[in-house]
Amino acid sequence: MRVLVIGSGGREHALAWAIAKSPRLKKLIVAPGNGGTQTMATNAPIDITDHAAVVALAKSELIDLVVIGPDAPAVAGLADDVRAAGILCFGPSKAAAQLEGSKAFTKALCDEAGVPTAAYGAFDNEADALAYLHGKGAPIVVKADGLAAGKGVRVAETLEEAEDAVRECFSGAFGESGSTIVIEEFLAGEEASVFALCDGRNIVMLPSAQDHKRVWEGDRGPNTGGMGAYSPAPVMTPKLLERTRREIIEPTIGRMAERGTPFTGVLFAGLMIASDGPKLIEYNVRFGDPECQVLMLRLKSDVLDLLEATAKGNLAEVTPEWRDEVALTVVMAVRGYPVSVEKGSEIKGAEALDSADVQVFHAGTARDGDRLIANGGRVLNVTALGRTVREAQARAYAAVDRIDWPEGFCRRDIGWRALEREGG
Ligand code: AMP
Ligand code: GLY
């Protein structure tokens, strides 16, 4: 098979790494890729927002399968354009990607499908939004409707903070993404993520994974794209996973098919595990980054079989196998992330660490001759397997400590919730 992966982060390096292991692979291209994908695939330096350029590349390289990694190309409808050219694509249509692209769409769909989620109101003007807020009180959550690079959600402790968030959205802080807002009930509980491959009708649940969104140890500081992850997540017991499938994923996939916008690709459900069961916080229409990195390390089956079956509507015929070990990844970021990011510092010692138990995935790297250079906020994902969370964590940090990069930092407590459950 000839495969084109779209994206340039750690998620895409992990996907490319798993794809490269497939005996079915003939050619692998990553567009635009990074310093890690460059060593195991061909990087194609094209503008992925230019769908015609992506399709032209896929055609000239006789690509059999395009795999869309990030949210933005999915929401922009790249999969539709690839399919219109007669090429198989892993990723949702533009219509189905509204599950990530519009929070108001998702809330309405949850109502129609009976999916448990926070009570809410959706507003296109400040006066109505403020009136609703005053009727509800705090704590309460204010969200810009569209994609806002992870910055469009405010969990407000006080009414004043919530009012600020409403005004910020309508003042244009998030552009078009904030012209509609969702205000919703604050949910208490522990968060968890669930991933499901969907081919429009069939569902294959993937193992649970948990990320760490805040930048500092102890889950403090500003939100990031994710500072580390592990799989499985002990909070997602088999019973909870089954409830999530039945109460959340299945009704969503069923309703999407009924409305003529079947969902294909990977559905990523952000959940709050409340005292009365799982509730949906949000959907994403892609793998989590860095959750994908730990899932790929645990996958025993041929990832191309899974991606192809998803794209072709044949998921009923596949059952992926997973390693029993725990996988854990530590994100190394540039000092200053997520507030300010300086590119260009040199990273040494990151390339000879890969072993049976350790994989260093690149997120924001580039190469300058022989030198490996930081080229983004999140730069490396040091990922390890172990029989326990403790063992995987020790292996990951031992590898981190061998990397010589003074301009980088990481959290030192990735996996802490799971470690507490493991008993120390
Ligand atoms: P989202 O971008 O929708 O995932 O929201 C970002 C973060 O805000 C989530 O990971 C939660 O920590 C928090 N959050 C979002 N919605 C709620 C809610 N209704 N109740 C409590 N926390 C929430
Ligand atoms: N790690 C969270 C995300 O990919 O959205």
PDB file of N, CA and C in Angstrom, residues 308-400:
ATOM      1  N   GLU A 308      -7.550   1.040   7.068  1.00  0.00           N
ATOM      2  CA  GLU A 308      -8.216   0.722   5.805  1.00  0.00           C
ATOM      3  C   GLU A 308      -9.649   0.243   6.037  1.00  0.00           C
ATOM      4  N   ALA A 309      -9.825  -0.623   7.041  1.00  0.00           N
ATOM      5  CA  ALA A 309     -11.176  -1.133   7.320  1.00  0.00           C
ATOM      6  C   ALA A 309     -12.098   0.016   7.735  1.00  0.00           C
ATOM      7  N   THR A 310     -11.566   0.970   8.486  1.00  0.00           N
ATOM      8  CA  THR A 310     -12.358   2.135   8.893  1.00  0.00           C
ATOM      9  C   THR A 310     -12.776   2.930   7.660  1.00  0.00           C
ATOM     10  N   ALA A 311     -11.816   3.162   6.786  1.00  0.00           N
ATOM     11  CA  ALA A 311     -12.086   3.984   5.599  1.00  0.00           C
ATOM     12  C   ALA A 311     -13.034   3.276   4.629  1.00  0.00           C
ATOM     13  N   LYS A 312     -12.971   1.940   4.592  1.00  0.00           N
ATOM     14  CA  LYS A 312     -13.773   1.181   3.620  1.00  0.00           C
ATOM     15  C   LYS A 312     -15.140   0.749   4.147  1.00  0.00           C
ATOM     16  N   GLY A 313     -15.377   0.908   5.454  1.00  0.00           N
ATOM     17  CA  GLY A 313     -16.654   0.449   6.007  1.00  0.00           C
ATOM     18  C   GLY A 313     -16.641  -1.015   6.391  1.00  0.00           C
ATOM     19  N   ASN A 314     -15.443  -1.571   6.632  1.00  0.00           N
ATOM     20  CA  ASN A 314     -15.323  -2.998   6.953  1.00  0.00           C
ATOM     21  C   ASN A 314     -14.935  -3.263   8.394  1.00  0.00           C
ATOM     22  N   LEU A 315     -15.241  -2.372   9.294  1.00  0.00           N
ATOM     23  CA  LEU A 315     -14.758  -2.536  10.672  1.00  0.00           C
ATOM     24  C   LEU A 315     -15.336  -3.765  11.362  1.00  0.00           C
ATOM     25  N   ALA A 316     -16.488  -4.247  10.878  1.00  0.00           N
ATOM     26  CA  ALA A 316     -17.077  -5.434  11.498  1.00  0.00           C
ATOM     27  C   ALA A 316     -16.141  -6.623  11.375  1.00  0.00           C
ATOM     28  N   GLU A 317     -15.205  -6.562  10.440  1.00  0.00           N
ATOM     29  CA  GLU A 317     -14.326  -7.713  10.189  1.00  0.00           C
ATOM     30  C   GLU A 317     -13.008  -7.664  10.951  1.00  0.00           C
ATOM     31  N   VAL A 318     -12.746  -6.612  11.713  1.00  0.00           N
ATOM     32  CA  VAL A 318     -11.437  -6.555  12.392  1.00  0.00           C
ATOM     33  C   VAL A 318     -11.570  -6.439  13.916  1.00  0.00           C
ATOM     34  N   THR A 319     -10.654  -7.079  14.599  1.00  0.00           N
ATOM     35  CA  THR A 319     -10.553  -6.980  16.057  1.00  0.00           C
ATOM     36  C   THR A 319      -9.093  -6.728  16.396  1.00  0.00           C
ATOM     37  N   PRO A 320      -8.746  -5.487  16.715  1.00  0.00           N
ATOM     38  CA  PRO A 320      -7.333  -5.208  16.989  1.00  0.00           C
ATOM     39  C   PRO A 320      -6.861  -5.870  18.281  1.00  0.00           C
ATOM     40  N   GLU A 321      -5.570  -6.199  18.290  1.00  0.00           N
ATOM     41  CA  GLU A 321      -4.970  -6.747  19.505  1.00  0.00           C
ATOM     42  C   GLU A 321      -4.004  -5.741  20.096  1.00  0.00           C
ATOM     43  N   TRP A 322      -3.945  -5.739  21.427  1.00  0.00           N
ATOM     44  CA  TRP A 322      -3.155  -4.743  22.153  1.00  0.00           C
ATOM     45  C   TRP A 322      -2.201  -5.422  23.117  1.00  0.00           C
ATOM     46  N   ARG A 323      -1.066  -4.819  23.339  1.00  0.00           N
ATOM     47  CA  ARG A 323      -0.145  -5.323  24.356  1.00  0.00           C
ATOM     48  C   ARG A 323      -0.737  -5.073  25.736  1.00  0.00           C
ATOM     49  N   ASP A 324      -0.472  -5.979  26.659  1.00  0.00           N
ATOM     50  CA  ASP A 324      -0.983  -5.826  28.016  1.00  0.00           C
ATOM     51  C   ASP A 324      -0.237  -4.732  28.785  1.00  0.00           C
ATOM     52  N   GLU A 325       0.989  -4.431  28.347  1.00  0.00           N
ATOM     53  CA  GLU A 325       1.785  -3.459  29.092  1.00  0.00           C
ATOM     54  C   GLU A 325       1.151  -2.063  29.098  1.00  0.00           C
ATOM     55  N   VAL A 326       1.582  -1.270  30.065  1.00  0.00           N
ATOM     56  CA  VAL A 326       1.220   0.144  30.139  1.00  0.00           C
ATOM     57  C   VAL A 326       2.163   0.913  29.215  1.00  0.00           C
ATOM     58  N   ALA A 327       1.629   1.887  28.489  1.00  0.00           N
ATOM     59  CA  ALA A 327       2.489   2.816  27.753  1.00  0.00           C
ATOM     60  C   ALA A 327       2.316   4.202  28.356  1.00  0.00           C
ATOM     61  N   LEU A 328       3.417   4.932  28.448  1.00  0.00           N
ATOM     62  CA  LEU A 328       3.378   6.277  29.044  1.00  0.00           C
ATOM     63  C   LEU A 328       4.272   7.191  28.222  1.00  0.00           C
ATOM     64  N   THR A 329       3.786   8.398  27.944  1.00  0.00           N
ATOM     65  CA  THR A 329       4.603   9.340  27.173  1.00  0.00           C
ATOM     66  C   THR A 329       4.767  10.651  27.925  1.00  0.00           C
ATOM     67  N   VAL A 330       5.977  11.175  27.885  1.00  0.00           N
ATOM     68  CA  VAL A 330       6.313  12.458  28.508  1.00  0.00           C
ATOM     69  C   VAL A 330       6.582  13.454  27.387  1.00  0.00           C
ATOM     70  N   VAL A 331       5.870  14.571  27.397  1.00  0.00           N
ATOM     71  CA  VAL A 331       6.080  15.600  26.383  1.00  0.00           C
ATOM     72  C   VAL A 331       7.202  16.526  26.839  1.00  0.00           C
ATOM     73  N   MET A 332       8.212  16.695  25.981  1.00  0.00           N
ATOM     74  CA  MET A 332       9.223  17.720  26.233  1.00  0.00           C
ATOM     75  C   MET A 332       8.884  18.923  25.366  1.00  0.00           C
ATOM     76  N   ALA A 333       8.766  20.075  26.025  1.00  0.00           N
ATOM     77  CA  ALA A 333       8.365  21.299  25.332  1.00  0.00           C
ATOM     78  C   ALA A 333       9.452  22.354  25.501  1.00  0.00           C
ATOM     79  N   VAL A 334       9.367  23.390  24.678  1.00  0.00           N
ATOM     80  CA  VAL A 334      10.304  24.512  24.800  1.00  0.00           C
ATOM     81  C   VAL A 334       9.924  25.336  26.026  1.00  0.00           C
ATOM     82  N   ARG A 335      10.921  25.733  26.838  1.00  0.00           N
ATOM     83  CA  ARG A 335      10.644  26.612  27.982  1.00  0.00           C
ATOM     84  C   ARG A 335       9.836  27.817  27.503  1.00  0.00           C
ATOM     85  N   GLY A 336       8.763  28.138  28.249  1.00  0.00           N
ATOM     86  CA  GLY A 336       7.909  29.245  27.825  1.00  0.00           C
ATOM     87  C   GLY A 336       6.571  28.756  27.275  1.00  0.00           C
ATOM     88  N   TYR A 337       6.537  27.512  26.759  1.00  0.00           N
ATOM     89  CA  TYR A 337       5.285  26.936  26.268  1.00  0.00           C
ATOM     90  C   TYR A 337       4.309  26.825  27.439  1.00  0.00           C
ATOM     91  N   PRO A 338       3.025  27.095  27.311  1.00  0.00           N
ATOM     92  CA  PRO A 338       2.320  27.408  26.066  1.00  0.00           C
ATOM     93  C   PRO A 338       2.213  28.903  25.784  1.00  0.00           C
ATOM     94  N   VAL A 339       2.893  29.749  26.603  1.00  0.00           N
ATOM     95  CA  VAL A 339       2.688  31.191  26.456  1.00  0.00           C
ATOM     96  C   VAL A 339       3.523  31.734  25.296  1.00  0.00           C
ATOM     97  N   SER A 340       4.834  31.440  25.325  1.00  0.00           N
ATOM     98  CA  SER A 340       5.670  31.919  24.220  1.00  0.00           C
ATOM     99  C   SER A 340       6.641  30.812  23.846  1.00  0.00           C
ATOM    100  N   VAL A 341       6.963  30.729  22.597  1.00  0.00           N
ATOM    101  CA  VAL A 341       7.766  29.627  22.092  1.00  0.00           C
ATOM    102  C   VAL A 341       8.875  30.167  21.214  1.00  0.00           C
ATOM    103  N   GLU A 342      10.111  29.858  21.581  1.00  0.00           N
ATOM    104  CA  GLU A 342      11.225  30.266  20.734  1.00  0.00           C
ATOM    105  C   GLU A 342      11.752  29.052  19.997  1.00  0.00           C
ATOM    106  N   LYS A 343      11.785  29.133  18.691  1.00  0.00           N
ATOM    107  CA  LYS A 343      12.264  28.011  17.887  1.00  0.00           C
ATOM    108  C   LYS A 343      13.774  28.092  17.698  1.00  0.00           C
ATOM    109  N   GLY A 344      14.376  26.976  17.298  1.00  0.00           N
ATOM    110  CA  GLY A 344      15.754  27.025  16.827  1.00  0.00           C
ATOM    111  C   GLY A 344      16.802  26.446  17.758  1.00  0.00           C
ATOM    112  N   SER A 345      16.443  26.091  19.021  1.00  0.00           N
ATOM    113  CA  SER A 345      17.483  25.540  19.906  1.00  0.00           C
ATOM    114  C   SER A 345      17.833  24.118  19.478  1.00  0.00           C
ATOM    115  N   GLU A 346      19.094  23.720  19.762  1.00  0.00           N
ATOM    116  CA  GLU A 346      19.552  22.407  19.308  1.00  0.00           C
ATOM    117  C   GLU A 346      19.288  21.344  20.374  1.00  0.00           C
ATOM    118  N   ILE A 347      18.842  20.171  19.935  1.00  0.00           N
ATOM    119  CA  ILE A 347      18.567  19.040  20.831  1.00  0.00           C
ATOM    120  C   ILE A 347      19.604  17.965  20.542  1.00  0.00           C
ATOM    121  N   LYS A 348      20.294  17.518  21.595  1.00  0.00           N
ATOM    122  CA  LYS A 348      21.295  16.463  21.396  1.00  0.00           C
ATOM    123  C   LYS A 348      20.897  15.222  22.187  1.00  0.00           C
ATOM    124  N   GLY A 349      21.300  14.089  21.676  1.00  0.00           N
ATOM    125  CA  GLY A 349      21.148  12.840  22.438  1.00  0.00           C
ATOM    126  C   GLY A 349      19.762  12.237  22.372  1.00  0.00           C
ATOM    127  N   ALA A 350      18.887  12.743  21.467  1.00  0.00           N
ATOM    128  CA  ALA A 350      17.512  12.224  21.428  1.00  0.00           C
ATOM    129  C   ALA A 350      17.359  11.075  20.438  1.00  0.00           C
ATOM    130  N   GLU A 351      18.419  10.740  19.710  1.00  0.00           N
ATOM    131  CA  GLU A 351      18.202   9.840  18.581  1.00  0.00           C
ATOM    132  C   GLU A 351      18.689   8.418  18.776  1.00  0.00           C
ATOM    133  N   ALA A 352      19.429   8.170  19.852  1.00  0.00           N
ATOM    134  CA  ALA A 352      19.937   6.812  20.027  1.00  0.00           C
ATOM    135  C   ALA A 352      19.210   6.120  21.172  1.00  0.00           C
ATOM    136  N   LEU A 353      18.014   6.610  21.515  1.00  0.00           N
ATOM    137  CA  LEU A 353      17.336   6.109  22.713  1.00  0.00           C
ATOM    138  C   LEU A 353      16.330   5.008  22.408  1.00  0.00           C
ATOM    139  N   ASP A 354      15.927   4.869  21.147  1.00  0.00           N
ATOM    140  CA  ASP A 354      14.870   3.928  20.822  1.00  0.00           C
ATOM    141  C   ASP A 354      15.324   2.494  21.088  1.00  0.00           C
ATOM    142  N   SER A 355      14.422   1.723  21.714  1.00  0.00           N
ATOM    143  CA  SER A 355      14.722   0.333  22.034  1.00  0.00           C
ATOM    144  C   SER A 355      13.409  -0.432  21.977  1.00  0.00           C
ATOM    145  N   ALA A 356      13.392  -1.664  22.453  1.00  0.00           N
ATOM    146  CA  ALA A 356      12.142  -2.427  22.459  1.00  0.00           C
ATOM    147  C   ALA A 356      11.096  -1.743  23.345  1.00  0.00           C
ATOM    148  N   ASP A 357      11.546  -1.030  24.378  1.00  0.00           N
ATOM    149  CA  ASP A 357      10.613  -0.438  25.344  1.00  0.00           C
ATOM    150  C   ASP A 357      10.467   1.075  25.235  1.00  0.00           C
ATOM    151  N   VAL A 358      11.310   1.717  24.446  1.00  0.00           N
ATOM    152  CA  VAL A 358      11.305   3.188  24.404  1.00  0.00           C
ATOM    153  C   VAL A 358      11.248   3.665  22.953  1.00  0.00           C
ATOM    154  N   GLN A 359      10.360   4.629  22.696  1.00  0.00           N
ATOM    155  CA  GLN A 359      10.314   5.290  21.388  1.00  0.00           C
ATOM    156  C   GLN A 359      10.238   6.790  21.635  1.00  0.00           C
ATOM    157  N   VAL A 360      11.118   7.525  20.986  1.00  0.00           N
ATOM    158  CA  VAL A 360      11.048   8.982  21.072  1.00  0.00           C
ATOM    159  C   VAL A 360      10.362   9.475  19.796  1.00  0.00           C
ATOM    160  N   PHE A 361       9.112   9.917  19.943  1.00  0.00           N
ATOM    161  CA  PHE A 361       8.407  10.484  18.802  1.00  0.00           C
ATOM    162  C   PHE A 361       8.694  11.986  18.743  1.00  0.00           C
ATOM    163  N   HIS A 362       8.829  12.490  17.527  1.00  0.00           N
ATOM    164  CA  HIS A 362       9.079  13.915  17.362  1.00  0.00           C
ATOM    165  C   HIS A 362       7.754  14.638  17.151  1.00  0.00           C
ATOM    166  N   ALA A 363       7.600  15.785  17.821  1.00  0.00           N
ATOM    167  CA  ALA A 363       6.388  16.584  17.642  1.00  0.00           C
ATOM    168  C   ALA A 363       6.739  17.854  16.869  1.00  0.00           C
ATOM    169  N   GLY A 364       7.541  18.719  17.469  1.00  0.00           N
ATOM    170  CA  GLY A 364       7.946  19.940  16.764  1.00  0.00           C
ATOM    171  C   GLY A 364       9.449  19.945  16.579  1.00  0.00           C
ATOM    172  N   THR A 365       9.945  19.191  15.627  1.00  0.00           N
ATOM    173  CA  THR A 365      11.389  19.221  15.338  1.00  0.00           C
ATOM    174  C   THR A 365      11.614  19.470  13.857  1.00  0.00           C
ATOM    175  N   ALA A 366      12.804  19.941  13.559  1.00  0.00           N
ATOM    176  CA  ALA A 366      13.241  20.064  12.163  1.00  0.00           C
ATOM    177  C   ALA A 366      14.726  19.727  12.142  1.00  0.00           C
ATOM    178  N   ARG A 367      15.266  19.527  10.961  1.00  0.00           N
ATOM    179  CA  ARG A 367      16.691  19.224  10.843  1.00  0.00           C
ATOM    180  C   ARG A 367      17.398  20.348  10.097  1.00  0.00           C
ATOM    181  N   ASP A 368      18.587  20.656  10.615  1.00  0.00           N
ATOM    182  CA  ASP A 368      19.436  21.637   9.962  1.00  0.00           C
ATOM    183  C   ASP A 368      20.754  20.907   9.727  1.00  0.00           C
ATOM    184  N   GLY A 369      20.889  20.311   8.553  1.00  0.00           N
ATOM    185  CA  GLY A 369      22.034  19.429   8.327  1.00  0.00           C
ATOM    186  C   GLY A 369      21.942  18.263   9.285  1.00  0.00           C
ATOM    187  N   ASP A 370      22.973  18.056  10.091  1.00  0.00           N
ATOM    188  CA  ASP A 370      22.987  16.949  11.052  1.00  0.00           C
ATOM    189  C   ASP A 370      22.347  17.322  12.381  1.00  0.00           C
ATOM    190  N   ARG A 371      22.009  18.589  12.525  1.00  0.00           N
ATOM    191  CA  ARG A 371      21.509  19.044  13.834  1.00  0.00           C
ATOM    192  C   ARG A 371      19.991  18.895  13.920  1.00  0.00           C
ATOM    193  N   LEU A 372      19.523  18.481  15.115  1.00  0.00           N
ATOM    194  CA  LEU A 372      18.087  18.402  15.367  1.00  0.00           C
ATOM    195  C   LEU A 372      17.683  19.670  16.119  1.00  0.00           C
ATOM    196  N   ILE A 373      16.656  20.345  15.598  1.00  0.00           N
ATOM    197  CA  ILE A 373      16.311  21.682  16.063  1.00  0.00           C
ATOM    198  C   ILE A 373      14.863  21.704  16.560  1.00  0.00           C
ATOM    199  N   ALA A 374      14.626  22.430  17.670  1.00  0.00           N
ATOM    200  CA  ALA A 374      13.252  22.617  18.154  1.00  0.00           C
ATOM    201  C   ALA A 374      12.507  23.540  17.194  1.00  0.00           C
ATOM    202  N   ASN A 375      11.302  23.110  16.804  1.00  0.00           N
ATOM    203  CA  ASN A 375      10.583  23.843  15.769  1.00  0.00           C
ATOM    204  C   ASN A 375       9.113  24.038  16.127  1.00  0.00           C
ATOM    205  N   GLY A 376       8.801  23.997  17.438  1.00  0.00           N
ATOM    206  CA  GLY A 376       7.400  24.167  17.846  1.00  0.00           C
ATOM    207  C   GLY A 376       7.357  24.239  19.351  1.00  0.00           C
ATOM    208  N   GLY A 377       6.146  24.274  19.940  1.00  0.00           N
ATOM    209  CA  GLY A 377       6.015  24.333  21.392  1.00  0.00           C
ATOM    210  C   GLY A 377       6.302  22.976  22.017  1.00  0.00           C
ATOM    211  N   ARG A 378       5.485  21.992  21.634  1.00  0.00           N
ATOM    212  CA  ARG A 378       5.730  20.621  22.080  1.00  0.00           C
ATOM    213  C   ARG A 378       6.707  20.009  21.081  1.00  0.00           C
ATOM    214  N   VAL A 379       7.791  19.448  21.553  1.00  0.00           N
ATOM    215  CA  VAL A 379       8.902  19.106  20.661  1.00  0.00           C
ATOM    216  C   VAL A 379       9.164  17.604  20.574  1.00  0.00           C
ATOM    217  N   LEU A 380       9.229  16.923  21.719  1.00  0.00           N
ATOM    218  CA  LEU A 380       9.491  15.483  21.719  1.00  0.00           C
ATOM    219  C   LEU A 380       8.463  14.778  22.595  1.00  0.00           C
ATOM    220  N   ASN A 381       8.152  13.524  22.262  1.00  0.00           N
ATOM    221  CA  ASN A 381       7.276  12.697  23.103  1.00  0.00           C
ATOM    222  C   ASN A 381       8.057  11.443  23.450  1.00  0.00           C
ATOM    223  N   VAL A 382       8.594  11.428  24.661  1.00  0.00           N
ATOM    224  CA  VAL A 382       9.428  10.300  25.075  1.00  0.00           C
ATOM    225  C   VAL A 382       8.493   9.230  25.646  1.00  0.00           C
ATOM    226  N   THR A 383       8.385   8.114  24.954  1.00  0.00           N
ATOM    227  CA  THR A 383       7.313   7.150  25.180  1.00  0.00           C
ATOM    228  C   THR A 383       7.902   5.795  25.562  1.00  0.00           C
ATOM    229  N   ALA A 384       7.351   5.161  26.599  1.00  0.00           N
ATOM    230  CA  ALA A 384       7.925   3.894  27.063  1.00  0.00           C
ATOM    231  C   ALA A 384       6.839   2.906  27.459  1.00  0.00           C
ATOM    232  N   LEU A 385       7.179   1.631  27.380  1.00  0.00           N
ATOM    233  CA  LEU A 385       6.310   0.546  27.838  1.00  0.00           C
ATOM    234  C   LEU A 385       6.827   0.020  29.166  1.00  0.00           C
ATOM    235  N   GLY A 386       5.924  -0.526  29.982  1.00  0.00           N
ATOM    236  CA  GLY A 386       6.342  -1.170  31.231  1.00  0.00           C
ATOM    237  C   GLY A 386       5.230  -2.076  31.713  1.00  0.00           C
ATOM    238  N   ARG A 387       5.571  -2.989  32.628  1.00  0.00           N
ATOM    239  CA  ARG A 387       4.521  -3.873  33.153  1.00  0.00           C
ATOM    240  C   ARG A 387       3.563  -3.106  34.047  1.00  0.00           C
ATOM    241  N   THR A 388       4.057  -2.023  34.650  1.00  0.00           N
ATOM    242  CA  THR A 388       3.224  -1.174  35.507  1.00  0.00           C
ATOM    243  C   THR A 388       3.417   0.274  35.083  1.00  0.00           C
ATOM    244  N   VAL A 389       2.546   1.149  35.589  1.00  0.00           N
ATOM    245  CA  VAL A 389       2.715   2.576  35.324  1.00  0.00           C
ATOM    246  C   VAL A 389       4.078   3.025  35.851  1.00  0.00           C
ATOM    247  N   ARG A 390       4.420   2.514  37.043  1.00  0.00           N
ATOM    248  CA  ARG A 390       5.693   2.919  37.643  1.00  0.00           C
ATOM    249  C   ARG A 390       6.869   2.559  36.739  1.00  0.00           C
ATOM    250  N   GLU A 391       6.836   1.347  36.179  1.00  0.00           N
ATOM    251  CA  GLU A 391       7.955   0.913  35.337  1.00  0.00           C
ATOM    252  C   GLU A 391       8.007   1.725  34.035  1.00  0.00           C
ATOM    253  N   ALA A 392       6.853   1.927  33.410  1.00  0.00           N
ATOM    254  CA  ALA A 392       6.827   2.709  32.160  1.00  0.00           C
ATOM    255  C   ALA A 392       7.308   4.136  32.435  1.00  0.00           C
ATOM    256  N   GLN A 393       6.860   4.685  33.564  1.00  0.00           N
ATOM    257  CA  GLN A 393       7.254   6.058  33.920  1.00  0.00           C
ATOM    258  C   GLN A 393       8.769   6.143  34.152  1.00  0.00           C
ATOM    259  N   ALA A 394       9.321   5.160  34.881  1.00  0.00           N
ATOM    260  CA  ALA A 394      10.767   5.176  35.165  1.00  0.00           C
ATOM    261  C   ALA A 394      11.561   5.089  33.856  1.00  0.00           C
ATOM    262  N   ARG A 395      11.109   4.244  32.941  1.00  0.00           N
ATOM    263  CA  ARG A 395      11.824   4.114  31.656  1.00  0.00           C
ATOM    264  C   ARG A 395      11.741   5.406  30.851  1.00  0.00           C
ATOM    265  N   ALA A 396      10.572   6.027  30.844  1.00  0.00           N
ATOM    266  CA  ALA A 396      10.414   7.262  30.061  1.00  0.00           C
ATOM    267  C   ALA A 396      11.321   8.360  30.634  1.00  0.00           C
ATOM    268  N   TYR A 397      11.317   8.528  31.964  1.00  0.00           N
ATOM    269  CA  TYR A 397      12.139   9.599  32.535  1.00  0.00           C
ATOM    270  C   TYR A 397      13.638   9.294  32.441  1.00  0.00           C
ATOM    271  N   ALA A 398      14.007   7.995  32.462  1.00  0.00           N
ATOM    272  CA  ALA A 398      15.430   7.657  32.274  1.00  0.00           C
ATOM    273  C   ALA A 398      15.871   8.113  30.881  1.00  0.00           C
ATOM    274  N   ALA A 399      14.990   7.938  29.888  1.00  0.00           N
ATOM    275  CA  ALA A 399      15.321   8.386  28.527  1.00  0.00           C
ATOM    276  C   ALA A 399      15.347   9.916  28.453  1.00  0.00           C
ATOM    277  N   VAL A 400      14.364  10.562  29.093  1.00  0.00           N
ATOM    278  CA  VAL A 400      14.336  12.034  29.132  1.00  0.00           C
ATOM    279  C   VAL A 400      15.666  12.564  29.663  1.00  0.00           C
TER     280      VAL A 400
END
